[in-house]
Amino acid sequence: MELDGVMLSRLLTASTLIFHVIFATIGVGIPVMIAIAEFIGLKKNDPHYLLLARRWARGFTITVAVGVVTGTAIGLQLSLLWPSFMQVAGQVIALPLFMETFAFFFEAIFLGIYLYTWDRFKNRWLHWLLNIPIVIGASLSAFFITTVNAFMNTPQGFDIIDGETVNISPLAAMFNPATPTKVFHVITSSYMTSALILAAITAFIILAKKGTDYHKKALRLTMTAALIFSAGTALAGDLSAKFLAKEQPEKLAAAEWHFETESNADLILFGTIDENNEISNEIRIPGMLSFLAGNSFDTEVIGLNEFPEEERPPLWVHYMFDMMVGIGMYSLFIAGLFVMFMFIKRFNELNKLLLMGIVASGPLAMLAIEFGWIYAEVGRQPWILRGIMTVDEAATTSGSVGIAFGLFLALYAVLGFFCVKVLLRMFKNRPPEAELEKRFPGGSL
Amino acid sequence: MSLEIIGITVLWLFLYGYLIVASIDFGAGFFAYYARVSKKEHIMSKLISRYLSPVWEVTNVFFVFFFVGLVGFFPDTAYYYGTALLLPGSVAIILIAIRGSFYAFGNYGSKDSTLYLFLYGATGLLIPASLSTALTISEGGYLREDENGVTFLAGELFTSPYSWSVVFLAIVSVLYISASFLTYYADRAEDYDSRAIMRKFALFWGAPTIIASLMVFAGLRSHNGEHFERALDLWWMFGLSLVFFLIAGYLIFKKKNYGTAFLMVMLQFFFAFFGYGASHLPYILYPFITVEGSVVNETMGIALVTVFILGLCLLIPSLYLLMRLFLFDADYVKGKK
């Protein structure tokens, strides 16, 4: 790997995205969890849930701040590191980028109001209503940005004639073939991961023997939500694979180490590959890849050999793909198990082993998000705009990328460190019971 | 009106919006830090945090909106500015990132940390300084284009008197705008101790803004004579700006109508900023990019303008709600809510 300008630009963009996506995911998903908790609290007149919403929102403010500033960073870095890409793409895909700022503006305004008006309205439902623009704004932001990423994978809505971009249709560019599955996958996985992270924190506290009724309610709520959202994520993932098989076959083929175009294609799990593309140590499920690609073992799956070597994505994305899917399955399993134990009286859903599994599921889900995005981005290589512009052509010619890379790495280290430190401090030695008694004396609203 | 003029006007309006709200925010950070080190914290910090807490994110969005809109309406700017501004742009992003996060860390996490407050206060002055370099570069003379692409002449920028006069103007304007606003806000909050401090600041920083503006004009004359000539054609805008400055100064000096005084400050900057912007045209980046030459294709342009209008229909009522609840709600301002 040569550390030239292109590679440094890629590394800097990757580090910004890897860091930002943690906060972006939380930013899309947590508002939904807050809205659900506050809703149940008001419906059941249960101060536990209201306090839950309140404490989640308090931690959320810290992650939102980091999300906002790193989002600003990636927004500017697109132009700073990929000026030629933005010059061309700006002609076609500027619309959703522009709309994203509106969605975000909308969310920011109402989040500001929400955080400072807990006790300001006589009718508590008015405060709950503020959740709606926040959830809509957050999910719309994800939607708009994801359409831009989808456009990079399956660009459409324009023609290039003699180097000029003509016949531009902003809506066709936005609603390109990759958009539906990608948006679905991004939104459900954000909701799922957020629910699992909140569940993991709660399970950790219960394991540390500091759990109370408040925590039990929190765990039931978050795990039920996690089950619904992980089922949604699994469905979205399945649809995404079918989309890839049809519209972007080289990306699926690279993830599956699938070289020959054939029907009844095997699904390969993990394993190793040598320079002659010989696969060993793998787990092979006969015919499964065809089934995933088109719901039938007869589906013909296009192999990598159909593509010139310089247009093939790197084969290591296979591991990213497998780990993403593996963690997704684990999440579905653990959430399903918990909810089953909840409903069957004989079982104790708070048994130690299950709780430990839940504690692991939070960080694992976030890792799956990272693996998924690495797969999505590296799996598109060598293209920045598939079939039209490669990353080499798009990168900046500036000689200062190395310095910028160093500066940003330091920034992310500092932000990450202080973010964790502040969050720990915020909740340490502030048990919910004490706050409950203070805010809702004697359990009354 | 042609598409490119609509586009650039919209963007300029947003940049003006950012200039005002961000100046208030940046200056407030500086004053908050000043209050702590001069042991006047008990007086001012409450006032400042009551205003800032609900609105800090909104400030940031004005900026994001501007640069996303600029690249959308004028994609060529991405190419030239993108290549040229990698380092100064990265420094600005890092400062903004530190500021935003440490504000949240300090305000929601540990209120007593002087380090967080210092970072918050210092970045308030460094960000306008670094962002203003983008405007300096737009005057030309700091970029070279040859067969290897665009190169940023950092040495030229750092040794240019024009560049430093812009930095100076940016910093004093921030302190002046912020102090005038906080005087008004303190007045509404009936917090007379803070008002006295902020009023002194507003009066103190008034004169330097005018001196700095004159320095910028002088610098512009030798740096980009063409632009200077066009600015002279629009002399009445700068004249109006001066008139509003004098009214604002008079009102603050006479200790009355602080609200009107702040409005006058806003008008002062509105006319100066639009006078500068209008005379800057047709260039976005002299001599490489003009508004006509770089405007996005018509389809996208119309789509962006449509979305902009729809977006405003959504945002204006929301912003109104935000201001009603926090800025113009007397009980909230006074700290009773």
mmCIF file of N, CA and C in Angstrom, chain B residues 239-317:
data_model
loop_
_atom_site.group_PDB
_atom_site.id
_atom_site.type_symbol
_atom_site.label_atom_id
_atom_site.label_comp_id
_atom_site.label_asym_id
_atom_site.label_seq_id
_atom_site.Cartn_x
_atom_site.Cartn_y
_atom_site.Cartn_z
ATOM 1 N N GLY B 239 -22.421 53.863 3.262
ATOM 2 C CA GLY B 239 -22.843 55.063 3.978
ATOM 3 C C GLY B 239 -23.960 54.742 4.958
ATOM 4 N N LEU B 240 -24.971 53.962 4.459
ATOM 5 C CA LEU B 240 -26.079 53.566 5.320
ATOM 6 C C LEU B 240 -25.565 52.767 6.510
ATOM 7 N N SER B 241 -24.620 51.888 6.224
ATOM 8 C CA SER B 241 -24.034 51.070 7.280
ATOM 9 C C SER B 241 -23.473 51.963 8.389
ATOM 10 N N LEU B 242 -22.771 53.006 7.984
ATOM 11 C CA LEU B 242 -22.175 53.923 8.958
ATOM 12 C C LEU B 242 -23.259 54.641 9.761
ATOM 13 N N VAL B 243 -24.330 55.049 9.048
ATOM 14 C CA VAL B 243 -25.430 55.739 9.735
ATOM 15 C C VAL B 243 -26.017 54.840 10.820
ATOM 16 N N PHE B 244 -26.262 53.568 10.466
ATOM 17 C CA PHE B 244 -26.845 52.653 11.453
ATOM 18 C C PHE B 244 -25.878 52.414 12.614
ATOM 19 N N PHE B 245 -24.609 52.391 12.298
ATOM 20 C CA PHE B 245 -23.615 52.248 13.362
ATOM 21 C C PHE B 245 -23.720 53.405 14.352
ATOM 22 N N LEU B 246 -23.852 54.638 13.797
ATOM 23 C CA LEU B 246 -23.902 55.805 14.669
ATOM 24 C C LEU B 246 -25.160 55.792 15.532
ATOM 25 N N ILE B 247 -26.297 55.393 14.909
ATOM 26 C CA ILE B 247 -27.542 55.327 15.702
ATOM 27 C C ILE B 247 -27.384 54.313 16.835
ATOM 28 N N ALA B 248 -26.845 53.132 16.489
ATOM 29 C CA ALA B 248 -26.673 52.090 17.495
ATOM 30 C C ALA B 248 -25.792 52.597 18.634
ATOM 31 N N GLY B 249 -24.680 53.195 18.272
ATOM 32 C CA GLY B 249 -23.756 53.710 19.285
ATOM 33 C C GLY B 249 -24.422 54.752 20.169
ATOM 34 N N TYR B 250 -25.207 55.620 19.551
ATOM 35 C CA TYR B 250 -25.888 56.676 20.306
ATOM 36 C C TYR B 250 -26.853 56.073 21.320
ATOM 37 N N LEU B 251 -27.661 55.103 20.845
ATOM 38 C CA LEU B 251 -28.666 54.494 21.724
ATOM 39 C C LEU B 251 -27.996 53.782 22.895
ATOM 40 N N ILE B 252 -26.942 53.030 22.602
ATOM 41 C CA ILE B 252 -26.279 52.282 23.688
ATOM 42 C C ILE B 252 -25.626 53.269 24.662
ATOM 43 N N PHE B 253 -25.049 54.315 24.110
ATOM 44 C CA PHE B 253 -24.408 55.324 24.961
ATOM 45 C C PHE B 253 -25.432 55.990 25.873
ATOM 46 N N LYS B 254 -26.603 56.306 25.294
ATOM 47 C CA LYS B 254 -27.661 56.976 26.060
ATOM 48 C C LYS B 254 -28.439 56.014 26.953
ATOM 49 N N LYS B 255 -28.044 54.738 26.948
ATOM 50 C CA LYS B 255 -28.676 53.696 27.776
ATOM 51 C C LYS B 255 -30.171 53.558 27.514
ATOM 52 N N LYS B 256 -30.563 53.603 26.272
ATOM 53 C CA LYS B 256 -31.987 53.371 26.032
ATOM 54 C C LYS B 256 -32.188 52.508 24.787
ATOM 55 N N ASN B 257 -33.364 51.929 24.691
ATOM 56 C CA ASN B 257 -33.779 51.129 23.526
ATOM 57 C C ASN B 257 -32.701 50.158 23.050
ATOM 58 N N TYR B 258 -32.282 49.289 23.960
ATOM 59 C CA TYR B 258 -31.216 48.361 23.580
ATOM 60 C C TYR B 258 -31.640 47.421 22.446
ATOM 61 N N GLY B 259 -32.937 47.106 22.408
ATOM 62 C CA GLY B 259 -33.437 46.238 21.335
ATOM 63 C C GLY B 259 -33.257 46.903 19.979
ATOM 64 N N THR B 260 -33.693 48.157 19.888
ATOM 65 C CA THR B 260 -33.533 48.902 18.638
ATOM 66 C C THR B 260 -32.048 49.037 18.307
ATOM 67 N N ALA B 261 -31.258 49.254 19.323
ATOM 68 C CA ALA B 261 -29.823 49.405 19.092
ATOM 69 C C ALA B 261 -29.259 48.156 18.438
ATOM 70 N N PHE B 262 -29.676 46.986 18.945
ATOM 71 C CA PHE B 262 -29.154 45.765 18.342
ATOM 72 C C PHE B 262 -29.636 45.608 16.903
ATOM 73 N N LEU B 263 -30.907 46.002 16.678
ATOM 74 C CA LEU B 263 -31.431 45.959 15.306
ATOM 75 C C LEU B 263 -30.579 46.847 14.388
ATOM 76 N N MET B 264 -30.165 48.000 14.910
ATOM 77 C CA MET B 264 -29.319 48.912 14.127
ATOM 78 C C MET B 264 -27.965 48.256 13.818
ATOM 79 N N VAL B 265 -27.439 47.539 14.806
ATOM 80 C CA VAL B 265 -26.173 46.838 14.572
ATOM 81 C C VAL B 265 -26.350 45.817 13.447
ATOM 82 N N MET B 266 -27.506 45.097 13.508
ATOM 83 C CA MET B 266 -27.766 44.116 12.449
ATOM 84 C C MET B 266 -27.840 44.798 11.093
ATOM 85 N N LEU B 267 -28.498 45.960 11.044
ATOM 86 C CA LEU B 267 -28.608 46.684 9.767
ATOM 87 C C LEU B 267 -27.248 47.200 9.322
ATOM 88 N N GLN B 268 -26.458 47.663 10.291
ATOM 89 C CA GLN B 268 -25.106 48.130 9.964
ATOM 90 C C GLN B 268 -24.349 47.032 9.214
ATOM 91 N N PHE B 269 -24.404 45.822 9.775
ATOM 92 C CA PHE B 269 -23.669 44.736 9.133
ATOM 93 C C PHE B 269 -24.370 44.253 7.866
ATOM 94 N N PHE B 270 -25.698 44.347 7.847
ATOM 95 C CA PHE B 270 -26.421 43.937 6.649
ATOM 96 C C PHE B 270 -25.950 44.757 5.447
ATOM 97 N N PHE B 271 -25.915 46.058 5.602
ATOM 98 C CA PHE B 271 -25.553 46.906 4.460
ATOM 99 C C PHE B 271 -24.074 46.772 4.102
ATOM 100 N N ALA B 272 -23.240 46.683 5.106
ATOM 101 C CA ALA B 272 -21.814 46.520 4.799
ATOM 102 C C ALA B 272 -21.582 45.186 4.086
ATOM 103 N N PHE B 273 -22.245 44.134 4.609
ATOM 104 C CA PHE B 273 -22.026 42.793 4.082
ATOM 105 C C PHE B 273 -22.568 42.657 2.665
ATOM 106 N N PHE B 274 -23.764 43.223 2.444
ATOM 107 C CA PHE B 274 -24.337 43.138 1.096
ATOM 108 C C PHE B 274 -23.647 44.089 0.135
ATOM 109 N N GLY B 275 -23.162 45.230 0.640
ATOM 110 C CA GLY B 275 -22.374 46.118 -0.211
ATOM 111 C C GLY B 275 -21.109 45.410 -0.676
ATOM 112 N N TYR B 276 -20.475 44.733 0.285
ATOM 113 C CA TYR B 276 -19.271 43.975 -0.065
ATOM 114 C C TYR B 276 -19.599 42.873 -1.061
ATOM 115 N N GLY B 277 -20.667 42.131 -0.773
ATOM 116 C CA GLY B 277 -21.040 41.000 -1.633
ATOM 117 C C GLY B 277 -21.413 41.446 -3.035
ATOM 118 N N ALA B 278 -22.229 42.505 -3.128
ATOM 119 C CA ALA B 278 -22.688 42.966 -4.435
ATOM 120 C C ALA B 278 -21.516 43.460 -5.271
ATOM 121 N N SER B 279 -20.571 44.134 -4.616
ATOM 122 C CA SER B 279 -19.446 44.652 -5.395
ATOM 123 C C SER B 279 -18.457 43.532 -5.752
ATOM 124 N N HIS B 280 -18.552 42.424 -5.024
ATOM 125 C CA HIS B 280 -17.704 41.268 -5.309
ATOM 126 C C HIS B 280 -18.099 40.640 -6.648
ATOM 127 N N LEU B 281 -19.382 40.716 -6.982
ATOM 128 C CA LEU B 281 -19.877 40.105 -8.229
ATOM 129 C C LEU B 281 -19.245 40.792 -9.435
ATOM 130 N N PRO B 282 -19.106 40.146 -10.552
ATOM 131 C CA PRO B 282 -19.618 38.805 -10.829
ATOM 132 C C PRO B 282 -18.728 37.676 -10.319
ATOM 133 N N TYR B 283 -17.652 37.990 -9.636
ATOM 134 C CA TYR B 283 -16.718 36.931 -9.240
ATOM 135 C C TYR B 283 -17.127 36.276 -7.933
ATOM 136 N N ILE B 284 -16.988 34.951 -7.875
ATOM 137 C CA ILE B 284 -17.051 34.259 -6.594
ATOM 138 C C ILE B 284 -15.625 34.088 -6.114
ATOM 139 N N LEU B 285 -14.759 33.722 -7.035
ATOM 140 C CA LEU B 285 -13.345 33.573 -6.707
ATOM 141 C C LEU B 285 -12.573 34.232 -7.848
ATOM 142 N N TYR B 286 -12.025 35.411 -7.550
ATOM 143 C CA TYR B 286 -11.336 36.180 -8.576
ATOM 144 C C TYR B 286 -10.000 35.534 -8.915
ATOM 145 N N PRO B 287 -9.617 35.367 -10.149
ATOM 146 C CA PRO B 287 -10.384 35.586 -11.385
ATOM 147 C C PRO B 287 -10.942 34.281 -11.967
ATOM 148 N N PHE B 288 -10.989 33.203 -11.152
ATOM 149 C CA PHE B 288 -11.305 31.873 -11.698
ATOM 150 C C PHE B 288 -12.800 31.610 -11.872
ATOM 151 N N ILE B 289 -13.582 32.021 -10.885
ATOM 152 C CA ILE B 289 -14.992 31.637 -10.906
ATOM 153 C C ILE B 289 -15.893 32.871 -10.896
ATOM 154 N N THR B 290 -16.798 32.940 -11.871
ATOM 155 C CA THR B 290 -17.840 33.960 -11.836
ATOM 156 C C THR B 290 -19.162 33.266 -11.588
ATOM 157 N N VAL B 291 -20.175 34.029 -11.155
ATOM 158 C CA VAL B 291 -21.473 33.388 -10.891
ATOM 159 C C VAL B 291 -22.059 32.812 -12.174
ATOM 160 N N GLU B 292 -21.936 33.559 -13.296
ATOM 161 C CA GLU B 292 -22.535 33.048 -14.545
ATOM 162 C C GLU B 292 -21.815 31.790 -15.012
ATOM 163 N N GLY B 293 -20.467 31.819 -14.909
ATOM 164 C CA GLY B 293 -19.687 30.737 -15.472
ATOM 165 C C GLY B 293 -19.770 29.448 -14.692
ATOM 166 N N SER B 294 -20.127 29.523 -13.421
ATOM 167 C CA SER B 294 -20.019 28.326 -12.596
ATOM 168 C C SER B 294 -21.356 27.819 -12.120
ATOM 169 N N VAL B 295 -22.448 28.510 -12.505
ATOM 170 C CA VAL B 295 -23.745 28.127 -11.942
ATOM 171 C C VAL B 295 -24.110 26.710 -12.402
ATOM 172 N N VAL B 296 -24.808 26.009 -11.527
ATOM 173 C CA VAL B 296 -25.215 24.640 -11.802
ATOM 174 C C VAL B 296 -26.218 24.630 -12.961
ATOM 175 N N ASN B 297 -26.410 23.456 -13.589
ATOM 176 C CA ASN B 297 -27.379 23.357 -14.673
ATOM 177 C C ASN B 297 -28.752 23.815 -14.223
ATOM 178 N N GLU B 298 -29.571 24.220 -15.192
ATOM 179 C CA GLU B 298 -30.829 24.878 -14.855
ATOM 180 C C GLU B 298 -31.774 23.965 -14.082
ATOM 181 N N THR B 299 -31.860 22.693 -14.502
ATOM 182 C CA THR B 299 -32.772 21.764 -13.829
ATOM 183 C C THR B 299 -32.468 21.709 -12.342
ATOM 184 N N MET B 300 -31.183 21.496 -12.023
ATOM 185 C CA MET B 300 -30.797 21.397 -10.621
ATOM 186 C C MET B 300 -31.019 22.728 -9.913
ATOM 187 N N GLY B 301 -30.689 23.814 -10.606
ATOM 188 C CA GLY B 301 -30.869 25.135 -10.010
ATOM 189 C C GLY B 301 -32.312 25.370 -9.595
ATOM 190 N N ILE B 302 -33.236 25.025 -10.503
ATOM 191 C CA ILE B 302 -34.657 25.231 -10.188
ATOM 192 C C ILE B 302 -35.074 24.309 -9.044
ATOM 193 N N ALA B 303 -34.583 23.067 -9.092
ATOM 194 C CA ALA B 303 -34.914 22.124 -8.016
ATOM 195 C C ALA B 303 -34.432 22.670 -6.673
ATOM 196 N N LEU B 304 -33.217 23.215 -6.660
ATOM 197 C CA LEU B 304 -32.666 23.728 -5.390
ATOM 198 C C LEU B 304 -33.478 24.919 -4.889
ATOM 199 N N VAL B 305 -33.848 25.820 -5.815
ATOM 200 C CA VAL B 305 -34.626 26.989 -5.385
ATOM 201 C C VAL B 305 -35.987 26.552 -4.849
ATOM 202 N N THR B 306 -36.616 25.576 -5.527
ATOM 203 C CA THR B 306 -37.918 25.077 -5.066
ATOM 204 C C THR B 306 -37.804 24.503 -3.656
ATOM 205 N N VAL B 307 -36.798 23.649 -3.478
ATOM 206 C CA VAL B 307 -36.608 23.040 -2.162
ATOM 207 C C VAL B 307 -36.334 24.115 -1.113
ATOM 208 N N PHE B 308 -35.598 25.108 -1.531
ATOM 209 C CA PHE B 308 -35.276 26.184 -0.599
ATOM 210 C C PHE B 308 -36.541 26.868 -0.099
ATOM 211 N N ILE B 309 -37.459 27.168 -1.052
ATOM 212 C CA ILE B 309 -38.699 27.850 -0.656
ATOM 213 C C ILE B 309 -39.533 26.949 0.254
ATOM 214 N N LEU B 310 -39.659 25.671 -0.129
ATOM 215 C CA LEU B 310 -40.413 24.733 0.709
ATOM 216 C C LEU B 310 -39.766 24.609 2.087
ATOM 217 N N GLY B 311 -38.446 24.561 2.081
ATOM 218 C CA GLY B 311 -37.717 24.428 3.343
ATOM 219 C C GLY B 311 -37.975 25.617 4.252
ATOM 220 N N LEU B 312 -38.007 26.813 3.663
ATOM 221 C CA LEU B 312 -38.249 27.999 4.476
ATOM 222 C C LEU B 312 -39.632 27.960 5.109
ATOM 223 N N CYS B 313 -40.611 27.430 4.343
ATOM 224 C CA CYS B 313 -41.974 27.341 4.883
ATOM 225 C C CYS B 313 -41.988 26.467 6.139
ATOM 226 N N LEU B 314 -41.062 25.513 6.181
ATOM 227 C CA LEU B 314 -40.976 24.618 7.332
ATOM 228 C C LEU B 314 -40.171 25.268 8.459
ATOM 229 N N LEU B 315 -39.116 25.958 8.073
ATOM 230 C CA LEU B 315 -38.167 26.441 9.077
ATOM 231 C C LEU B 315 -38.610 27.715 9.773
ATOM 232 N N ILE B 316 -39.227 28.626 9.011
ATOM 233 C CA ILE B 316 -39.540 29.917 9.622
ATOM 234 C C ILE B 316 -40.491 29.757 10.809
ATOM 235 N N PRO B 317 -41.600 28.967 10.658
ATOM 236 C CA PRO B 317 -42.444 28.764 11.848
ATOM 237 C C PRO B 317 -41.687 28.089 12.994
#
